[in-house]
PDB file of C-alpha atoms in Angstrom:
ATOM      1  CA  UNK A   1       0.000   0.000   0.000  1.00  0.00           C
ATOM      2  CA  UNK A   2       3.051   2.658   1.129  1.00  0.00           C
ATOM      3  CA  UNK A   3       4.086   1.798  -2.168  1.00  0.00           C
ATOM      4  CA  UNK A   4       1.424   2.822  -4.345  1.00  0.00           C
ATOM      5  CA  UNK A   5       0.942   5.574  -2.534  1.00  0.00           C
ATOM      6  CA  UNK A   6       4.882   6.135  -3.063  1.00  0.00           C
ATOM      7  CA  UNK A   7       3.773   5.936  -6.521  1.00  0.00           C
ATOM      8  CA  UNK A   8       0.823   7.914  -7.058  1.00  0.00           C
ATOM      9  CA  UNK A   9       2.798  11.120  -5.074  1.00  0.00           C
ATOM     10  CA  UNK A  10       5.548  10.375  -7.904  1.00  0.00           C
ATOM     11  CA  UNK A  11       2.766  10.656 -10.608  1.00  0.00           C
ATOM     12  CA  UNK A  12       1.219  13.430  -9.392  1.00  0.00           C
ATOM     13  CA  UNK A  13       4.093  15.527  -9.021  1.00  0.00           C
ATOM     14  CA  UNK A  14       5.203  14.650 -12.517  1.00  0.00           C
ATOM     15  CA  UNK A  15       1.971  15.694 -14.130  1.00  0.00           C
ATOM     16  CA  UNK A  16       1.862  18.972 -12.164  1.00  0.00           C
ATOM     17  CA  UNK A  17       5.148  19.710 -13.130  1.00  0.00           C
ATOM     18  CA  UNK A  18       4.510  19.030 -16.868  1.00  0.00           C
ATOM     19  CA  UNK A  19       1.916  20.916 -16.585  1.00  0.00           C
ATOM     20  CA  UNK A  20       3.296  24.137 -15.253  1.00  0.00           C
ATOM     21  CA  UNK A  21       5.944  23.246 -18.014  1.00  0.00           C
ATOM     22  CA  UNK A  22       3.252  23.909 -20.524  1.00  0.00           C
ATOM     23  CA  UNK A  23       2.200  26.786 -18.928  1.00  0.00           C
ATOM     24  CA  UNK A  24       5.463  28.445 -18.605  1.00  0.00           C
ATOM     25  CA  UNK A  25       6.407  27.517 -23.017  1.00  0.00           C
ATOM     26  CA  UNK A  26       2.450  29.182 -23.412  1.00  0.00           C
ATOM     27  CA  UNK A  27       3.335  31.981 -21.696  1.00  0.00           C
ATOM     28  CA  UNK A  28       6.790  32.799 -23.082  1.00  0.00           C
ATOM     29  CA  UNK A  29       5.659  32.502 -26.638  1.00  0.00           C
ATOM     30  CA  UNK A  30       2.349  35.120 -26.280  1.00  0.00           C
ATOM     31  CA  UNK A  31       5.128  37.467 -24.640  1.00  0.00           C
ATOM     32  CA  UNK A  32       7.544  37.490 -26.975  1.00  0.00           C
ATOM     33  CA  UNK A  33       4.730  37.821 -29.734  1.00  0.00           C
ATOM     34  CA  UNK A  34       3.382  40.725 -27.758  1.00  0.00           C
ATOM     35  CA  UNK A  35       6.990  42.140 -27.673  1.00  0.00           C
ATOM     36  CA  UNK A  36       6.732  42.430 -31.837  1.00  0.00           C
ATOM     37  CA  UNK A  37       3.327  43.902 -31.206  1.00  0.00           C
ATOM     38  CA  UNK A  38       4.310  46.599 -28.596  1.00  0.00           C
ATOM     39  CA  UNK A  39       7.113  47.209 -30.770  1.00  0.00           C
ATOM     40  CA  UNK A  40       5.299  47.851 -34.161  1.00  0.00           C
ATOM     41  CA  UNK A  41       1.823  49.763 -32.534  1.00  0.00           C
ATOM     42  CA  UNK A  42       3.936  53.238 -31.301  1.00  0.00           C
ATOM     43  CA  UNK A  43       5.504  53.354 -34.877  1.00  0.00           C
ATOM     44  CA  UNK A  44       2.345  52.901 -36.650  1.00  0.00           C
ATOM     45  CA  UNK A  45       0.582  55.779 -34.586  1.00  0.00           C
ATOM     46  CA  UNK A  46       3.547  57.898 -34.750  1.00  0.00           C
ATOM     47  CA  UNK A  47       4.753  57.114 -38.429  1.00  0.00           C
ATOM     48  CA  UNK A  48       3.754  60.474 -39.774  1.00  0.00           C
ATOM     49  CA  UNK A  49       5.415  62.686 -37.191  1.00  0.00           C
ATOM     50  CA  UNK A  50       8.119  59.880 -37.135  1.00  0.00           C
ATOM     51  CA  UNK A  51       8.777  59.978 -41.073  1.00  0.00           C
ATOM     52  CA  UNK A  52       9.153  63.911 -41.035  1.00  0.00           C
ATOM     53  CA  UNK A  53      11.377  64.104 -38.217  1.00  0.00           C
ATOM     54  CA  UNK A  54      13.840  62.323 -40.559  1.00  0.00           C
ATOM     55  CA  UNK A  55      13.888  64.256 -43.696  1.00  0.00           C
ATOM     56  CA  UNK A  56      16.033  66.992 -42.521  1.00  0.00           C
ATOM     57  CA  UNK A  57      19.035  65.705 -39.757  1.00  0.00           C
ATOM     58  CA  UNK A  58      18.489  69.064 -37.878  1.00  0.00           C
ATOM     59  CA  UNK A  59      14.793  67.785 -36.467  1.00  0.00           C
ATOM     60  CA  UNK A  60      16.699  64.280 -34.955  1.00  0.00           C
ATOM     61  CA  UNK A  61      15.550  66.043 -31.233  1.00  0.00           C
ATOM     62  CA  UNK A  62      12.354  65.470 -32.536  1.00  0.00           C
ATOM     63  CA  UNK A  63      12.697  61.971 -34.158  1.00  0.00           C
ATOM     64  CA  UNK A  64      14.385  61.647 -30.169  1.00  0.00           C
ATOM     65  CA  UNK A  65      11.294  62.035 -28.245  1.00  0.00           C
ATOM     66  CA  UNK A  66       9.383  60.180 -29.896  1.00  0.00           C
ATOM     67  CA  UNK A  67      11.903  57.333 -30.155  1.00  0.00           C
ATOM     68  CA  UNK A  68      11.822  57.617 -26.321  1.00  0.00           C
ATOM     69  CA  UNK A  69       7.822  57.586 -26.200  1.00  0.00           C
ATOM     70  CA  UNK A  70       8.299  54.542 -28.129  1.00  0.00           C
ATOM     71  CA  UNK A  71      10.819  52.850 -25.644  1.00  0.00           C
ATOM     72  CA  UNK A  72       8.430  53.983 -22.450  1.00  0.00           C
ATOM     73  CA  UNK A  73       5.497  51.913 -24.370  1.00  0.00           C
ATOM     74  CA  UNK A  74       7.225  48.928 -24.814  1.00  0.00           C
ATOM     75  CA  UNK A  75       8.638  48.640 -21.514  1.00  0.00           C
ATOM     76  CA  UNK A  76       5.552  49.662 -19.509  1.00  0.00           C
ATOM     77  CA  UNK A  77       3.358  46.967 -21.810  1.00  0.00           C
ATOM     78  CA  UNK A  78       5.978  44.069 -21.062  1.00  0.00           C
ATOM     79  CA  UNK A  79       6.007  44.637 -17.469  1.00  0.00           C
ATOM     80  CA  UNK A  80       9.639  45.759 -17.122  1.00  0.00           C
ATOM     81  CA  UNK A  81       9.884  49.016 -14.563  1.00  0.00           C
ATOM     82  CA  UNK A  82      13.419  50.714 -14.863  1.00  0.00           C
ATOM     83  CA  UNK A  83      15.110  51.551 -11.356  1.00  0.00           C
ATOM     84  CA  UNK A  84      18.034  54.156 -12.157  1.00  0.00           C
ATOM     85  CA  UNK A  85      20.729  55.132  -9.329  1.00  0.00           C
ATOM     86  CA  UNK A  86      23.749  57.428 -11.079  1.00  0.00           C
ATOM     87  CA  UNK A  87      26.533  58.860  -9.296  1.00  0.00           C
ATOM     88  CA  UNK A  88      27.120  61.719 -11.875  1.00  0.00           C
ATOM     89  CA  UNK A  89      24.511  63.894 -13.209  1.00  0.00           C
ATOM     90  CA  UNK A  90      24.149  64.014 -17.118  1.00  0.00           C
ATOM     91  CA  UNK A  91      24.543  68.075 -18.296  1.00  0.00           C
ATOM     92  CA  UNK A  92      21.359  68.575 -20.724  1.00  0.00           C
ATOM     93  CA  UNK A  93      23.009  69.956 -24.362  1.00  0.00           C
ATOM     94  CA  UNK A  94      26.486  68.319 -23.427  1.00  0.00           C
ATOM     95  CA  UNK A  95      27.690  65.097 -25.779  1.00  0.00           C
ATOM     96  CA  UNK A  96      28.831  61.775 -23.760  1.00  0.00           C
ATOM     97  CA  UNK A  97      30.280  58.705 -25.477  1.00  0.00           C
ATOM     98  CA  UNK A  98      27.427  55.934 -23.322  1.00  0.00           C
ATOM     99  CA  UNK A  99      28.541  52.656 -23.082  1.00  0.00           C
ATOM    100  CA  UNK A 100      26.845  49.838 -21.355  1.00  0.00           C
ATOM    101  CA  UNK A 101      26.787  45.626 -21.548  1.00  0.00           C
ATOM    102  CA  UNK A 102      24.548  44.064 -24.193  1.00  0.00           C
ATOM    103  CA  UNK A 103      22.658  41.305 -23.509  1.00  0.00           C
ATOM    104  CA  UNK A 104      19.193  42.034 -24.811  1.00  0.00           C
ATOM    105  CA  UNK A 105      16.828  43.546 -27.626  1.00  0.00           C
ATOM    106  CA  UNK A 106      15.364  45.676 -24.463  1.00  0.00           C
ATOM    107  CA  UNK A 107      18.997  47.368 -24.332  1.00  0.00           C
ATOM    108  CA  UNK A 108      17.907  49.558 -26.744  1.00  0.00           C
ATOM    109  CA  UNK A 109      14.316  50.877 -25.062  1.00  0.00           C
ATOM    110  CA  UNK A 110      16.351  50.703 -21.828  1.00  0.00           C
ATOM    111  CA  UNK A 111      18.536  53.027 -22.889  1.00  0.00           C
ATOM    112  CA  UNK A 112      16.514  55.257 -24.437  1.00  0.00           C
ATOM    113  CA  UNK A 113      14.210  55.419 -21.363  1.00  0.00           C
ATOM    114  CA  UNK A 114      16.720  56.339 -18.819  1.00  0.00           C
ATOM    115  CA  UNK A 115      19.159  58.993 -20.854  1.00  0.00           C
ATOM    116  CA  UNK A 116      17.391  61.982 -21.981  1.00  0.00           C
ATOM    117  CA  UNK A 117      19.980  63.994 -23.804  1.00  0.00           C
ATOM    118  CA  UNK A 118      19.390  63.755 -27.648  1.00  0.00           C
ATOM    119  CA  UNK A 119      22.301  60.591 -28.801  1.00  0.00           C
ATOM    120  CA  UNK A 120      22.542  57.917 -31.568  1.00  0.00           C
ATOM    121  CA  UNK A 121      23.068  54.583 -31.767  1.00  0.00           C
ATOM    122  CA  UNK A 122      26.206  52.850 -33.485  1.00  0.00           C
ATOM    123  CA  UNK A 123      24.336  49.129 -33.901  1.00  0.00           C
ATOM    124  CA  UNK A 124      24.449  46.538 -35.938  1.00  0.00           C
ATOM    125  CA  UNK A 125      23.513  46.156 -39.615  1.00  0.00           C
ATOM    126  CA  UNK A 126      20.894  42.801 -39.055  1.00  0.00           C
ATOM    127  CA  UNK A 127      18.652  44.934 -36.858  1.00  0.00           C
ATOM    128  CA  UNK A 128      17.865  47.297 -40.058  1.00  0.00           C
ATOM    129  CA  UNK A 129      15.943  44.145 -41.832  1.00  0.00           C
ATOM    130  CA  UNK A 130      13.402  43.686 -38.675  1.00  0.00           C
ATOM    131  CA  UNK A 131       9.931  44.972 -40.805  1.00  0.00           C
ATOM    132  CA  UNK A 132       8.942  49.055 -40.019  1.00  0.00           C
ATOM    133  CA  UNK A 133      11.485  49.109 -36.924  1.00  0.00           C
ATOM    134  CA  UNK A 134      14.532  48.932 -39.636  1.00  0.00           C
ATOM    135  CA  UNK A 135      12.951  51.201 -42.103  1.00  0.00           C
ATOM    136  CA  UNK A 136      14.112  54.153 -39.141  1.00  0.00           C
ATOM    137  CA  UNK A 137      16.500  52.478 -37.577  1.00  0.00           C
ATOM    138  CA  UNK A 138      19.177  52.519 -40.799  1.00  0.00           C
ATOM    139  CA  UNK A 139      17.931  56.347 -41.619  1.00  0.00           C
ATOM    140  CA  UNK A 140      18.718  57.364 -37.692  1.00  0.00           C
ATOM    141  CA  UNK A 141      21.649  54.777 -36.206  1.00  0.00           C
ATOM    142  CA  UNK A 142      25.185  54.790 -37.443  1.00  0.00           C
ATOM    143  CA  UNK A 143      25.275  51.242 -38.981  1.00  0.00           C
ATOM    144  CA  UNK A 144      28.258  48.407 -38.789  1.00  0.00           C
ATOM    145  CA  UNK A 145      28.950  45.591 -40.345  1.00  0.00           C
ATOM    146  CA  UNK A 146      31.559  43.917 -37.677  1.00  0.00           C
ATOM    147  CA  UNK A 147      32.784  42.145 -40.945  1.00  0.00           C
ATOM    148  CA  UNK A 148      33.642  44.970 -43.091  1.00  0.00           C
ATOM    149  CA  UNK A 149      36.881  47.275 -42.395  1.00  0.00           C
ATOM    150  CA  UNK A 150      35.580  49.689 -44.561  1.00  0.00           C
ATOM    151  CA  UNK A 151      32.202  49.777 -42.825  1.00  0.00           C
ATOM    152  CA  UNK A 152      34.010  49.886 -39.692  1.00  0.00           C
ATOM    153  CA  UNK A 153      35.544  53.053 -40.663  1.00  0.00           C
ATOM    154  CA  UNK A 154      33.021  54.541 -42.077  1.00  0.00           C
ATOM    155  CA  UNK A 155      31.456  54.418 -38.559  1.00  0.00           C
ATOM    156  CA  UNK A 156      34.491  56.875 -37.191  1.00  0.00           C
ATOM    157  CA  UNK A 157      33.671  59.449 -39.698  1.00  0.00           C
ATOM    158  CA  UNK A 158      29.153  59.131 -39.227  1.00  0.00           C
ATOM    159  CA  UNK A 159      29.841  59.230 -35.250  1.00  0.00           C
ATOM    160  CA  UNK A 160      32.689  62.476 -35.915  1.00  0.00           C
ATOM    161  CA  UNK A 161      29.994  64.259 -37.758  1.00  0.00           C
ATOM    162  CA  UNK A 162      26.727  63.561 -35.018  1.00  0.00           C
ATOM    163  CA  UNK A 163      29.028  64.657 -32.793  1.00  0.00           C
ATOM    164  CA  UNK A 164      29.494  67.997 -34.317  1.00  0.00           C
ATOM    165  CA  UNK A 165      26.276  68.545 -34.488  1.00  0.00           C
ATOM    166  CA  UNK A 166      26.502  68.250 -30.525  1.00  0.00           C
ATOM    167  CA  UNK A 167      24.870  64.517 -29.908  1.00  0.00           C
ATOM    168  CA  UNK A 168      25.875  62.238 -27.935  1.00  0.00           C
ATOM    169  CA  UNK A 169      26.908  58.988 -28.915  1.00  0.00           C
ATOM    170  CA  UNK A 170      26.046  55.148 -27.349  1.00  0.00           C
ATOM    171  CA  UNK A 171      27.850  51.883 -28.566  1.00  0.00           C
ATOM    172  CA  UNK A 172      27.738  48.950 -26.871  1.00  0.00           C
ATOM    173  CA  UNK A 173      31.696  48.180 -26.885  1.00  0.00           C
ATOM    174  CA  UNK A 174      31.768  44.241 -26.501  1.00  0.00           C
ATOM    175  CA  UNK A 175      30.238  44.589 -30.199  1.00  0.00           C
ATOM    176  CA  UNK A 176      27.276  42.354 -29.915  1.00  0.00           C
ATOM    177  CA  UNK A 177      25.603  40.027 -27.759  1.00  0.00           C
ATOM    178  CA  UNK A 178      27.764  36.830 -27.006  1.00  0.00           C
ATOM    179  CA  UNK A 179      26.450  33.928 -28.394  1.00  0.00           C
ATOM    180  CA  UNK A 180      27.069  31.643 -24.579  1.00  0.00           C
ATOM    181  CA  UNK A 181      24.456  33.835 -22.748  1.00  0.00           C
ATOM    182  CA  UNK A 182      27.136  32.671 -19.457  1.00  0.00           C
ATOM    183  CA  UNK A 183      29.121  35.010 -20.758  1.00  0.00           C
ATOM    184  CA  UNK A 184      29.191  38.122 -17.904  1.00  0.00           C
ATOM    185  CA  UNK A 185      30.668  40.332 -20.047  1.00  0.00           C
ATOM    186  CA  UNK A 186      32.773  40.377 -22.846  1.00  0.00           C
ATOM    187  CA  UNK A 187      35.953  41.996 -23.862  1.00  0.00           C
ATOM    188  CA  UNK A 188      35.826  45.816 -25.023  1.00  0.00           C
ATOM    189  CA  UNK A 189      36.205  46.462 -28.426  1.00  0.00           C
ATOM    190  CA  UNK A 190      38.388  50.192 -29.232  1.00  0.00           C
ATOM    191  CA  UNK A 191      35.516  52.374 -31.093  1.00  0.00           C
ATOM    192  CA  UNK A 192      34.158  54.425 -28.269  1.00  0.00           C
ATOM    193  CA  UNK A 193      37.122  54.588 -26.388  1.00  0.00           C
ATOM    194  CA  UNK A 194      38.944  55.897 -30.023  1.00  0.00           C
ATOM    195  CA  UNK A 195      36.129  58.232 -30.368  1.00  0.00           C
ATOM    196  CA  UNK A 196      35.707  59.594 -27.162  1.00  0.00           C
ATOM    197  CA  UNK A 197      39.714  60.836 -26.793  1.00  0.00           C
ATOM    198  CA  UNK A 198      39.891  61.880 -30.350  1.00  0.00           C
ATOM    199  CA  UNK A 199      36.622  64.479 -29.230  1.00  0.00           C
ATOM    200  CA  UNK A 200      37.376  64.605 -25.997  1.00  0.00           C
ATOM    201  CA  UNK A 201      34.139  63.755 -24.768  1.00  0.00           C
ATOM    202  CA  UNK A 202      33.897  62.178 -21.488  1.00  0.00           C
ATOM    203  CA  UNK A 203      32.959  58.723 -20.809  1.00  0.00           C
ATOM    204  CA  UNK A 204      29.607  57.205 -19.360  1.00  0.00           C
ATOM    205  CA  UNK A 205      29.730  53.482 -18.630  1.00  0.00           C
ATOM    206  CA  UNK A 206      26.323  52.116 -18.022  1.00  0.00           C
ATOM    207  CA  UNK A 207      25.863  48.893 -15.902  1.00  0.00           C
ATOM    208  CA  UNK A 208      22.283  46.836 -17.247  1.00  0.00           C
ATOM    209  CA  UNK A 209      21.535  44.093 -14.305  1.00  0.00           C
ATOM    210  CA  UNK A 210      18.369  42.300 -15.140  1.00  0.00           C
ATOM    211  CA  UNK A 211      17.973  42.461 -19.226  1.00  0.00           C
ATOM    212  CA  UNK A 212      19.458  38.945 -19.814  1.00  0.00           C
ATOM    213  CA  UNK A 213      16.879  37.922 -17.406  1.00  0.00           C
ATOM    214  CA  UNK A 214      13.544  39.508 -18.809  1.00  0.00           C
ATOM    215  CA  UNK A 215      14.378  39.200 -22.305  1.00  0.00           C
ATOM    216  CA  UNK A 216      17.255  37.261 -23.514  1.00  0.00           C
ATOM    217  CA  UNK A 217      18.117  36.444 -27.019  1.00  0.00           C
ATOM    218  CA  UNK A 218      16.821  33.080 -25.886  1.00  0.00           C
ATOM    219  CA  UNK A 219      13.260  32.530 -27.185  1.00  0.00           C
ATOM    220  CA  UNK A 220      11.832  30.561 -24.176  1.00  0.00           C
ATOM    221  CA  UNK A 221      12.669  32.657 -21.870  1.00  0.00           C
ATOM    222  CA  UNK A 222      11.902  35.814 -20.006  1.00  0.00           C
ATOM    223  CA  UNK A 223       9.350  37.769 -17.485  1.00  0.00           C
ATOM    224  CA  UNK A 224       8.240  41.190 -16.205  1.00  0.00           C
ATOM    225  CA  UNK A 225      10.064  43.041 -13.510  1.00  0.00           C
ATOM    226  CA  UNK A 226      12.503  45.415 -12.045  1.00  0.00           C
ATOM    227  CA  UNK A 227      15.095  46.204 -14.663  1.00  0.00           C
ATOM    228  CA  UNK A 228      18.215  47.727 -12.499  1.00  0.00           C
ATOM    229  CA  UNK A 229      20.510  50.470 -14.142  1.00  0.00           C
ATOM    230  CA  UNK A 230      23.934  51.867 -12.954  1.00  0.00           C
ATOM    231  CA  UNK A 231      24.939  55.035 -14.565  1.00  0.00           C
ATOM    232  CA  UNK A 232      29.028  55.427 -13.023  1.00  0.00           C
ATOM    233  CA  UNK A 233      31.237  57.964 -12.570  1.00  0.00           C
ATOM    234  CA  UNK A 234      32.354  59.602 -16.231  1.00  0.00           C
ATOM    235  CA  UNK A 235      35.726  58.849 -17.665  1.00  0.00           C
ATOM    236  CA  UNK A 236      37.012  62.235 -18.174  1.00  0.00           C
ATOM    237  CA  UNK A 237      39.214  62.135 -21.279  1.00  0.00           C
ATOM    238  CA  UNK A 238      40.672  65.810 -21.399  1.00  0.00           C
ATOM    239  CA  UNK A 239      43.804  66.175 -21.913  1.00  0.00           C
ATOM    240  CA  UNK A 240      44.668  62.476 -22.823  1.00  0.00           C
ATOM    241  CA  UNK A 241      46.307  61.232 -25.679  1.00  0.00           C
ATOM    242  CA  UNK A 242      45.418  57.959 -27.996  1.00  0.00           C
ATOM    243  CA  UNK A 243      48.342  56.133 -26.290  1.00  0.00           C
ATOM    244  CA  UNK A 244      45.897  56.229 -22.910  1.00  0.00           C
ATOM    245  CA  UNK A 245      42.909  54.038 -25.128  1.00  0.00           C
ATOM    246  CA  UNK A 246      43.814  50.732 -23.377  1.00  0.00           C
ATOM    247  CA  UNK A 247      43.828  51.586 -20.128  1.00  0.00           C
ATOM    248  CA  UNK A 248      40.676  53.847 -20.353  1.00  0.00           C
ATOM    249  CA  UNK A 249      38.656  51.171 -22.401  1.00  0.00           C
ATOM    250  CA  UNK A 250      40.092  48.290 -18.914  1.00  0.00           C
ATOM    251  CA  UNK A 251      39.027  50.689 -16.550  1.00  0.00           C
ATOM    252  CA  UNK A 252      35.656  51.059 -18.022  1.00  0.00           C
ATOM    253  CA  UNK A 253      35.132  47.725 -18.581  1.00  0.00           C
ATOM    254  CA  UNK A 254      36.462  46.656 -15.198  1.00  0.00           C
ATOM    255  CA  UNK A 255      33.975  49.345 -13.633  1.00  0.00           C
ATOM    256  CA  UNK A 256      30.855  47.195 -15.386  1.00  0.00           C
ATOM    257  CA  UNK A 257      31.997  43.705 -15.050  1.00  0.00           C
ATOM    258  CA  UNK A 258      32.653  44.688 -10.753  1.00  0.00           C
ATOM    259  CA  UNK A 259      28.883  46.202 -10.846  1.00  0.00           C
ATOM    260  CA  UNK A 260      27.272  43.160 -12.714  1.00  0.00           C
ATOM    261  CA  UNK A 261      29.344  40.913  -9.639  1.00  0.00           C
ATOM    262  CA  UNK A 262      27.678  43.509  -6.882  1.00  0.00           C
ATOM    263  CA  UNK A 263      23.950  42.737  -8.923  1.00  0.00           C
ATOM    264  CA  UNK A 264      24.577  39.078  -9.321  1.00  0.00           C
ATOM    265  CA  UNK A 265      25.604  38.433  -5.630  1.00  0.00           C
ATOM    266  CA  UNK A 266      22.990  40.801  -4.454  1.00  0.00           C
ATOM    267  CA  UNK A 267      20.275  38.634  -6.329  1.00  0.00           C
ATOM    268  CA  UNK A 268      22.078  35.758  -4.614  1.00  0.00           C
ATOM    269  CA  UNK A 269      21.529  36.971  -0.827  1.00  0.00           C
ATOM    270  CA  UNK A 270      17.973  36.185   0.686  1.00  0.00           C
ATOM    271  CA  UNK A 271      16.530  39.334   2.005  1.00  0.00           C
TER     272      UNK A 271
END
């Protein structure tokens, strides 16, 4: 009799599980549909205002807000609430070089959501064939094919020119997500650190805790919540030469690798 019962408990707690299974693969693929929803509904509102802003590069401010409007929709709708701490305050009209870790599509929103001066991406050339999205994404981001030397240095010259025109600038430095999502955080690549002394512009690294989490580039996977950013101390690069790029691009990257340790063991620790 203890036996069956032995059994049945086993059974039980198989099907339940299975079931929850199911639940959890349901659930996953309705939000990363709704993701492509929420992503396409603010640019199909907005396209009209959206498509003028980007006739003329002078009204990018414009194309700006509204890019941020879009971010704010997407995260609210998933779930995902932003919680900012930043131990330097970011000077409205002043250009940065941003760089954070990249680990998710919601980088992007994320970004755009917590930095309000006017700044534009340096991303990736696949992102441009995603339907509508692309269509403003190649017009308004300086584009890169990682492959291409020439594309590569075509980049310097886009970025020298938007920052003339007094934007900012944001490149995720380990130049793309890393395929083994156990990856903390990849090496730097040179780019923004090159930029940033050649225009002495200081440097803003950006620490992202929890976007691997809510919406890796793993399908099955994900889930609302607190999304943690760390804006550090800026790398001032004033008065520094090109011979000082390896150290600065180290320190930066050893500033966001030690805050993604502080987030991972704090997650660790029962409160």
């Amino acid at each position: 009799m203890a036996k069956l019962v032995y059994r049945f408990k086993n059974c039980i707690s198989f099907i339940t599980f299975d079931i929850m299974r199911a639940f959890k693969i349901i659930f996953w693929i309705v939000y990363r549909i709704w993701f492509y929803i929420l992503l396409a509904i603010p640019i199909i509102v907005m396209f009209p205002f959206l498509f003028i802003s980007i006739l003329k590069e002078k009204w990018y401010p414009y194309f700006f807000v509204m890019a941020r409007i879009w971010a704010k929709v997407i995260l609210f709708g998933m779930g995902l609430h932003p919680k900012v701490v930043s131990e330097e305050e970011i000077i409205k009209g002043k250009s940065y070089m941003f760089v954070c870790n990249h680990t998710s599509m919601t980088d992007i929103m994320l970004m755009l959501s917590v930095i309000k001066n006017p700044f534009v991406f340096v991303g990736k050339t696949e992102l441009a064939k995603i339907p509508l999205f692309g269509f403003f994404y190649k017009r308004t981001c300086i584009l890169v094919d990682r492959k291409s030397s020439r594309s590569r240095m075509a980049v310097f010259e886009s970025a020298q020119k938007k920052l003339n025109q007094g934007f900012s600038i944001c490149i995720f430095p380990e130049g793309g997500v890393p395929d083994d999502e156990s990856v903390l955080l990849n090496e730097f690549k040179d780019g923004a650190f090159r930029l940033a002394l050649d225009h002495h512009i200081p440097i803003v690294p950006i620490t992202f805790a929890d976007n691997k989490k809510r919406f890796s580039y793993t399908f099955f996977s994900g889930c609302p919540g607190e999304m943690r950013v760390k804006i550090h101390r800026f790398f001032d690069t004033k008065n520094q030469t090109s011979d000082y790029k390896k150290t600065l691009k180290d320190q930066v990257r050893q500033v966001i690798l030690n805050q993604l340790q502080i987030f991972n063991l704090k997650k660790r620790v029962p409160k």
